Short mmCIF file of C-alpha atoms and ligand atoms in Angstrom, two decimals:
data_model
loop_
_atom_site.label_atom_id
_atom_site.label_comp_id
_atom_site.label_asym_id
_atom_site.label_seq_id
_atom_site.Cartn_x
_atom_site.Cartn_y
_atom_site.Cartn_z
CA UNK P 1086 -29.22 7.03 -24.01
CA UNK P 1087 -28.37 8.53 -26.96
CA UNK P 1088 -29.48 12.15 -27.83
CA UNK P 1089 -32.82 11.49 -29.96
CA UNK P 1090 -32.40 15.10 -31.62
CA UNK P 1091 -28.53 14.12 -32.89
CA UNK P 1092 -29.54 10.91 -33.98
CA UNK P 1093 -32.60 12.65 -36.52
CA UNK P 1094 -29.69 15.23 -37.63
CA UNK P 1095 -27.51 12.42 -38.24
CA UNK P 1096 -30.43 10.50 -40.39
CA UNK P 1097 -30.75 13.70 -42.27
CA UNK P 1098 -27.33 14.21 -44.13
CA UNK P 1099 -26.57 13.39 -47.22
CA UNK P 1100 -23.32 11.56 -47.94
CA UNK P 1101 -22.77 11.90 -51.60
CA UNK P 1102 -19.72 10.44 -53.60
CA UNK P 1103 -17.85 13.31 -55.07
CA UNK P 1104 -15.14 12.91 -57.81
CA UNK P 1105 -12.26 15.17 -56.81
CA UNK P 1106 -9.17 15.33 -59.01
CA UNK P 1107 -7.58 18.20 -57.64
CA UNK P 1108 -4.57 17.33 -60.26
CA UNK P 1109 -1.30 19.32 -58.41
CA UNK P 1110 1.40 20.82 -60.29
CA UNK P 1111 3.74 19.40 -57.80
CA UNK P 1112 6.69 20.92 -59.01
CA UNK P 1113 5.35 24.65 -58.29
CA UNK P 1114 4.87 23.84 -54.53
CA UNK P 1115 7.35 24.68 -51.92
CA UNK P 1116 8.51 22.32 -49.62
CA UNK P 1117 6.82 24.47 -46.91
CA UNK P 1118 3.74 25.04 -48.13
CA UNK P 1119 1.90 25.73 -45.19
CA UNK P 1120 2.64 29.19 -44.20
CA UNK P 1121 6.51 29.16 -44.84
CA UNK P 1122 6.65 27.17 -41.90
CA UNK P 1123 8.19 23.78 -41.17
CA UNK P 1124 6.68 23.11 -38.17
CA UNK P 1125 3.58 23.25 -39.73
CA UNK P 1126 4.01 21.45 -42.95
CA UNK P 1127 5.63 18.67 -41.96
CA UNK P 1128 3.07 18.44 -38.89
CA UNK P 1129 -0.31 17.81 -41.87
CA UNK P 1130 2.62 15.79 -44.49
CA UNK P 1131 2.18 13.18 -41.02
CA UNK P 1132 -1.52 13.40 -40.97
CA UNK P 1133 -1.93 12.75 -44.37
CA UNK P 1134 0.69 9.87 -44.79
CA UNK P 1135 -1.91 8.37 -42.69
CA UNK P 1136 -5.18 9.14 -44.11
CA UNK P 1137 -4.63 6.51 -47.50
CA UNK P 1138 -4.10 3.23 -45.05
CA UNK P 1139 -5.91 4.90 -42.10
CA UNK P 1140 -9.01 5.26 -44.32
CA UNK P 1141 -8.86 2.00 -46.34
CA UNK P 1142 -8.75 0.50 -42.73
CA UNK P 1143 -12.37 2.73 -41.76
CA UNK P 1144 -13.82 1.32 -45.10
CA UNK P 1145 -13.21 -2.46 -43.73
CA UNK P 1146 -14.29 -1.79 -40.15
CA UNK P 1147 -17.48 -0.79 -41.44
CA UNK P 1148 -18.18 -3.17 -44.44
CA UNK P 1149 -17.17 -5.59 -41.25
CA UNK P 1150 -20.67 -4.93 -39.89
CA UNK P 1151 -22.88 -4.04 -42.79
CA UNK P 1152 -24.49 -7.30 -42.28
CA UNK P 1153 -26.03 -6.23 -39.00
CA UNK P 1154 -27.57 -2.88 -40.07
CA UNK P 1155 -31.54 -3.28 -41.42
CA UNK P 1156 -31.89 0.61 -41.48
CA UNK P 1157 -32.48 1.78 -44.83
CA UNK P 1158 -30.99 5.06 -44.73
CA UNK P 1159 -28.03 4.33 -42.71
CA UNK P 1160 -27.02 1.49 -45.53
CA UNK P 1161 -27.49 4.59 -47.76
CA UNK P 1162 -25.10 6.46 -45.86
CA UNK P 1163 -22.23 3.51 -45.75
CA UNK P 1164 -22.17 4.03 -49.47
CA UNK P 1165 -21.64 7.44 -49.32
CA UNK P 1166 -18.87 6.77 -46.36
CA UNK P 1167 -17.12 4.62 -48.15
CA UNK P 1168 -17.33 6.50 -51.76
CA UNK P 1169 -15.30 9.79 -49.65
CA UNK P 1170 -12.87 7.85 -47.69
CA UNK P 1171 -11.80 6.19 -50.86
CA UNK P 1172 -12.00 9.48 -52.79
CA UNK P 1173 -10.02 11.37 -49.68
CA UNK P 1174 -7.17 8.42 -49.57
CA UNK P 1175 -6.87 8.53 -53.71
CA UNK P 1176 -6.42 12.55 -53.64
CA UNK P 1177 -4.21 12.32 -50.75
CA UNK P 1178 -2.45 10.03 -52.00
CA UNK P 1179 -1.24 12.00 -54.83
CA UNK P 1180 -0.33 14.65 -51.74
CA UNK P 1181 2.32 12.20 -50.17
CA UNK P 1182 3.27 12.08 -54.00
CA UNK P 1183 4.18 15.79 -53.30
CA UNK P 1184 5.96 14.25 -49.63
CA UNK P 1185 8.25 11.95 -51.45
CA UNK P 1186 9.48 14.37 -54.16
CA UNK P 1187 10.91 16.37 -51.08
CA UNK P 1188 12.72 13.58 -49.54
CA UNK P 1189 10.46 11.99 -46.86
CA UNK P 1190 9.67 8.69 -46.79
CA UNK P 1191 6.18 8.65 -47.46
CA UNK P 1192 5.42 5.90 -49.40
CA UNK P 1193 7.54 3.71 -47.36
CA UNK P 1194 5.27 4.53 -44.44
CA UNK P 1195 2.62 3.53 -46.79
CA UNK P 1196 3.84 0.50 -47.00
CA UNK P 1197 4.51 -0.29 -44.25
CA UNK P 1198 0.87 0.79 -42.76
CA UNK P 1199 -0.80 -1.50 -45.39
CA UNK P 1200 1.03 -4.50 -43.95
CA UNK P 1201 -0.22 -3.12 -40.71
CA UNK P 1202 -3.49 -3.02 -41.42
CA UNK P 1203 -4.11 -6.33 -43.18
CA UNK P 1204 -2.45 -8.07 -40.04
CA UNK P 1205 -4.80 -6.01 -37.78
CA UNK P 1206 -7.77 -7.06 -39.53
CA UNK P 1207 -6.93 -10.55 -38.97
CA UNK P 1208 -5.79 -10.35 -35.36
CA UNK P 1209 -7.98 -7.72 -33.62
CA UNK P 1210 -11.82 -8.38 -33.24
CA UNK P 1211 -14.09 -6.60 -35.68
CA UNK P 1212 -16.21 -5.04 -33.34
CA UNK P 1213 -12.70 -3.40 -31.70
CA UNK P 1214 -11.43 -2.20 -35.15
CA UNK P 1215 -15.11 -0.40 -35.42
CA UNK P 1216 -14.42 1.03 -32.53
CA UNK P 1217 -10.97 2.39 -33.38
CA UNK P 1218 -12.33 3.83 -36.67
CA UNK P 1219 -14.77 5.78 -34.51
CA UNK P 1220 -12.12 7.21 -32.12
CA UNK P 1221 -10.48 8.56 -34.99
CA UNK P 1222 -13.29 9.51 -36.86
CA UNK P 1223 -13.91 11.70 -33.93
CA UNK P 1224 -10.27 13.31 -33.94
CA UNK P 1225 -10.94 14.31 -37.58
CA UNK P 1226 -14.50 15.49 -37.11
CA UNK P 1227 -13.14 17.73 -34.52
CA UNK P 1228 -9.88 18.68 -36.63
CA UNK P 1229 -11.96 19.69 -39.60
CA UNK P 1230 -13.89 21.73 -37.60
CA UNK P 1231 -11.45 24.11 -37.18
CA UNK P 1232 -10.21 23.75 -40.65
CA UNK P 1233 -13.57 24.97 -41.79
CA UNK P 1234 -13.86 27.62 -38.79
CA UNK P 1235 -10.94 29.43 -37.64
CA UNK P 1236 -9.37 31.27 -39.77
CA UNK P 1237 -6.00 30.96 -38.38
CA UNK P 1238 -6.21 27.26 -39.19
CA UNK P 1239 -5.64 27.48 -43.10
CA UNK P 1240 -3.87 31.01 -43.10
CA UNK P 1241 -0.81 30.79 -45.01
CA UNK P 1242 -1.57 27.07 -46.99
CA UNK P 1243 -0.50 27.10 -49.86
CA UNK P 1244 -4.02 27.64 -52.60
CA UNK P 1245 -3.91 23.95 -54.10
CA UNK P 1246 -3.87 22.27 -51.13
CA UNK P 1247 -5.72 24.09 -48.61
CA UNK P 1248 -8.70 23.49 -51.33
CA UNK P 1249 -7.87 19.60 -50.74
CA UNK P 1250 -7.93 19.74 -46.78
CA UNK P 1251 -11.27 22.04 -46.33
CA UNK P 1252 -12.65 19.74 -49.20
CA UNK P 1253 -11.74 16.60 -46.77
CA UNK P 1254 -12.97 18.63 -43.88
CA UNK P 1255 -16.87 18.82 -45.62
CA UNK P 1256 -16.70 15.38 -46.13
CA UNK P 1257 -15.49 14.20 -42.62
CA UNK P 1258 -17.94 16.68 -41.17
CA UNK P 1259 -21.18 14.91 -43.24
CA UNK P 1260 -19.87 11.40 -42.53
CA UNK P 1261 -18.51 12.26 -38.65
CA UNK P 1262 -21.99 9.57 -37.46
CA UNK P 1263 -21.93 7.09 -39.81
CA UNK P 1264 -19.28 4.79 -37.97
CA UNK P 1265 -20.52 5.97 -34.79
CA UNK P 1266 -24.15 5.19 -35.85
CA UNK P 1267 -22.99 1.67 -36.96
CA UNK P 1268 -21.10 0.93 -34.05
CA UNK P 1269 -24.36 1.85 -31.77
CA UNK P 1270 -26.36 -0.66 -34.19
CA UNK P 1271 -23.88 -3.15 -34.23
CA UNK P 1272 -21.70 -3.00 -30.76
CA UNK P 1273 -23.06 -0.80 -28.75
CA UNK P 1274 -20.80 -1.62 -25.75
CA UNK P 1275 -19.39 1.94 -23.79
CA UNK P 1276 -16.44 0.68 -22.47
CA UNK P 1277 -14.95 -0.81 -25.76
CA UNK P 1278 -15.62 2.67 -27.52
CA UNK P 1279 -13.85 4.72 -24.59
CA UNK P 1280 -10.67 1.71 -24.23
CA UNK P 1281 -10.67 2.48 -28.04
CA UNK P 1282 -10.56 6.52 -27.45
CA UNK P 1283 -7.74 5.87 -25.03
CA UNK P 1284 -5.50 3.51 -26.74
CA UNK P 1285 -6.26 6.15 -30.08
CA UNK P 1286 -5.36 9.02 -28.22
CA UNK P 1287 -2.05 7.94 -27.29
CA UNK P 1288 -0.93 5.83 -30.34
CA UNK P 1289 -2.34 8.12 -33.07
CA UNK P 1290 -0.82 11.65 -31.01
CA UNK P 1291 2.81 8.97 -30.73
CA UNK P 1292 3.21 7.78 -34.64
CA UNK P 1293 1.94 11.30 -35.78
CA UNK P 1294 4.88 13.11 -33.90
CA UNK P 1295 7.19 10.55 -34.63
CA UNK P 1296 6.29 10.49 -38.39
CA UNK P 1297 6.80 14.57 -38.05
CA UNK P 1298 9.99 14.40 -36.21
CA UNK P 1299 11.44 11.85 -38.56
CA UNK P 1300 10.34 14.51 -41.36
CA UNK P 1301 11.87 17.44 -39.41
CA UNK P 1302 15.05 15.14 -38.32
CA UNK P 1303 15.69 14.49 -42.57
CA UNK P 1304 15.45 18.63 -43.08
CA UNK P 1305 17.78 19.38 -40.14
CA UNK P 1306 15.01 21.89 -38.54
CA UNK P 1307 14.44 18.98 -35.65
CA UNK P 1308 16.66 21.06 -33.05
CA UNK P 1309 16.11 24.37 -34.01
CA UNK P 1310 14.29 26.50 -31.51
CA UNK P 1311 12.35 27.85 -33.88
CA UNK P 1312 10.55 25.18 -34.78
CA UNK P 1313 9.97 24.38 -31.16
CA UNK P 1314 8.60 27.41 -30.95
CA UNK P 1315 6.69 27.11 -33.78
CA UNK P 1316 5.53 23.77 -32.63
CA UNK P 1317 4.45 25.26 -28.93
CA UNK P 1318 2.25 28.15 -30.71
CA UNK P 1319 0.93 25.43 -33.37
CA UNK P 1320 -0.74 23.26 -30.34
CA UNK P 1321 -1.05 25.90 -27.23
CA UNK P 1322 -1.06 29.62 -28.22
CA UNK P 1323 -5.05 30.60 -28.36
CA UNK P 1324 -6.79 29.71 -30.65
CA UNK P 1325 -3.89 26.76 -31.33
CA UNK P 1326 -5.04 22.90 -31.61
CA UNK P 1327 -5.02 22.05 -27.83
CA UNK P 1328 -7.23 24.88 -26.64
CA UNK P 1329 -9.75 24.56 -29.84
CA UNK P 1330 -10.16 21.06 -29.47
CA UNK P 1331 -10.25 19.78 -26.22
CA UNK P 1332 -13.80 20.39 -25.03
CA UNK P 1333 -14.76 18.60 -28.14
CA UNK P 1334 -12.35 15.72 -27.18
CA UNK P 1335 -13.57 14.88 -23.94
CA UNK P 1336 -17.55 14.72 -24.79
CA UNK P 1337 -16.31 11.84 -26.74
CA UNK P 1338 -16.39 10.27 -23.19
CA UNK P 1339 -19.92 11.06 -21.98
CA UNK P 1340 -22.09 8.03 -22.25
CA UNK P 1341 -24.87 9.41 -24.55
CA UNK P 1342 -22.52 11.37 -27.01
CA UNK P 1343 -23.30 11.68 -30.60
CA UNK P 1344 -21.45 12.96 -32.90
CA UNK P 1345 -23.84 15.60 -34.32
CA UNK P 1346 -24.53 16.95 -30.69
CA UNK P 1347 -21.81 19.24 -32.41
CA UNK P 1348 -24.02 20.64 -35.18
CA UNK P 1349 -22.25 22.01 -37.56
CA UNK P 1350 -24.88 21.64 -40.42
CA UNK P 1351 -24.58 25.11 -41.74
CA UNK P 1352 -20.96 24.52 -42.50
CA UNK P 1353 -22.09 21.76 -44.97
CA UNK P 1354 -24.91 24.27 -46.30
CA UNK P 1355 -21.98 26.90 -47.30
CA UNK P 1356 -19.41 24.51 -48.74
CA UNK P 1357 -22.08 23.14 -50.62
CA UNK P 1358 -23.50 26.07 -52.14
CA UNK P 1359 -19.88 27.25 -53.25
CA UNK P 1360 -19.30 23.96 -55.10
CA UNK P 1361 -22.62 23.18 -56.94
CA UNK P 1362 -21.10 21.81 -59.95
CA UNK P 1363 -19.01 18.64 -58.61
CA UNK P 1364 -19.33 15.12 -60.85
CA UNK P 1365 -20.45 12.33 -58.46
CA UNK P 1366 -19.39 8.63 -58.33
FE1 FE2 N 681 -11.29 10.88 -44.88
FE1 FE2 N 682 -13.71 9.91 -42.28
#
């Protein structure tokens, strides 16, 4: 059963819409923006190619099941889901802006994912796709985590956009139960959430790296050992992605998991006392 506490937390957040227009003077960026590092940079310019399609693709899987939710305030919260993934793919968008203006193919990959994910939705199940959208929701609740908390993980970034990724981190950390919450409503089913996990794991960790390498491969930094080395401190030198994140990662896989077992409410309180003044949509 599901933890009772995390499921009040979860019924407790607001989700508002916030208009962002973070409007980047793209020309005044460096190519390595992210600590002078191209390891680094071209490891997020992957993530976020993603996040436009990737989210788009969240939005459907859970307007897919809207039907078959009667709670009041979790219908609130879909609005506010859907109102920040489309807000976080429009601002990134204008990010992979910044990606193509340095040579990588960015919008090409864009393209190519929206074909993707238009086929998907016709051939995989609905209640799968949910399911997928959850796995990943839970990568970037745990990612934004340590955006928001260890230091390490922003030092360097460039001012205009490490505003746009802890902004994205707030608003993946308030929404991190609504898909989950849906998909309990809705699906339910353990094993189809853990197959998801898997099959996320691997593909999502595969077309990141390859998107990176391809960006790396274009710069001529792909077989320098610096970047290797750059690349081994990035995910295992302490406190690098793989040891931050892995405890997280595996209580994914514990049968009464919720995502706001991992409260991180006061996170929310802070951000959201710095920013008062945002417009909202
Ligand atoms: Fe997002
Ligand atoms: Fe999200």
């Amino acid at each position: 059963m599901i933890n009772p506490h995390s499921k009040r937390i979860s019924a407790e957040i607001n989700i508002p819409g916030r208009k962002m227009d973070f409007g980047f003077n793209l020309a005044a960026l460096p190519k390595y923006w992210y600590g002078n590092d191209a390891f680094k940079s071209t490891y997020m310019g992957a993530l976020s190619c993603q996040f436009p399609e990737g989210e788009r693709m969240f939005m459907d899987a859970v307007r897919d099941h809207q039907d078959k939710i009667s709670d009041p305030r979790l219908l609130e919260q879909i609005k506010g889901f859907i109102k920040q993934e489309a807000m976080h793919g429009h601002e990134h968008s204008q990010f992979n802006k910044f990606l193509d203006t340095v040579g990588y193919p960015a919008s090409k990959y864009e393209a190519f994912q929206k074909k993707e994910r238009i086929w998907m939705r016709k051939v995989i199940p609905a209640k799968h796709m949910l399911a997928v959208t959850c796995a990943l929701e839970h990568f970037t609740a745990i990612m934004a985590h340590q955006v928001l908390t260890n230091p390490e993980a922003t030092e360097g970034m460039d001012e205009q956009f490490k505003e746009l990724w802890k902004w994205h981190a707030i608003e993946e950390t308030e929404h991190k139960a609504v898909a989950f919450d849906v998909y309990q409503e809705a699906v339910g089913s353990y094993w189809i959430r853990i197959f998801a996990m898997i099959n996320i794991t691997i593909m999502f960790t595969a077309r990141t790296s390859f998107l990176q390498m391809i960006f790396l491969w274009k710069d001529g930094q792909l077989f320098k050992p610096s970047t290797w080395f750059s690349g081994f401190k990035f995910y295992f030198k302490k406190p690098g992605m793989v040891p931050s994140l892995w405890r997280d990662y595996i209580d994914y896989f514990r049968r009464d998991f919720h995502p706001w077992d991992h409260d991180n409410r006061e996170l929310l309180d802070q951000w959201n006392e710095e920013h008062s003044n945002f417009k909202t949509i």
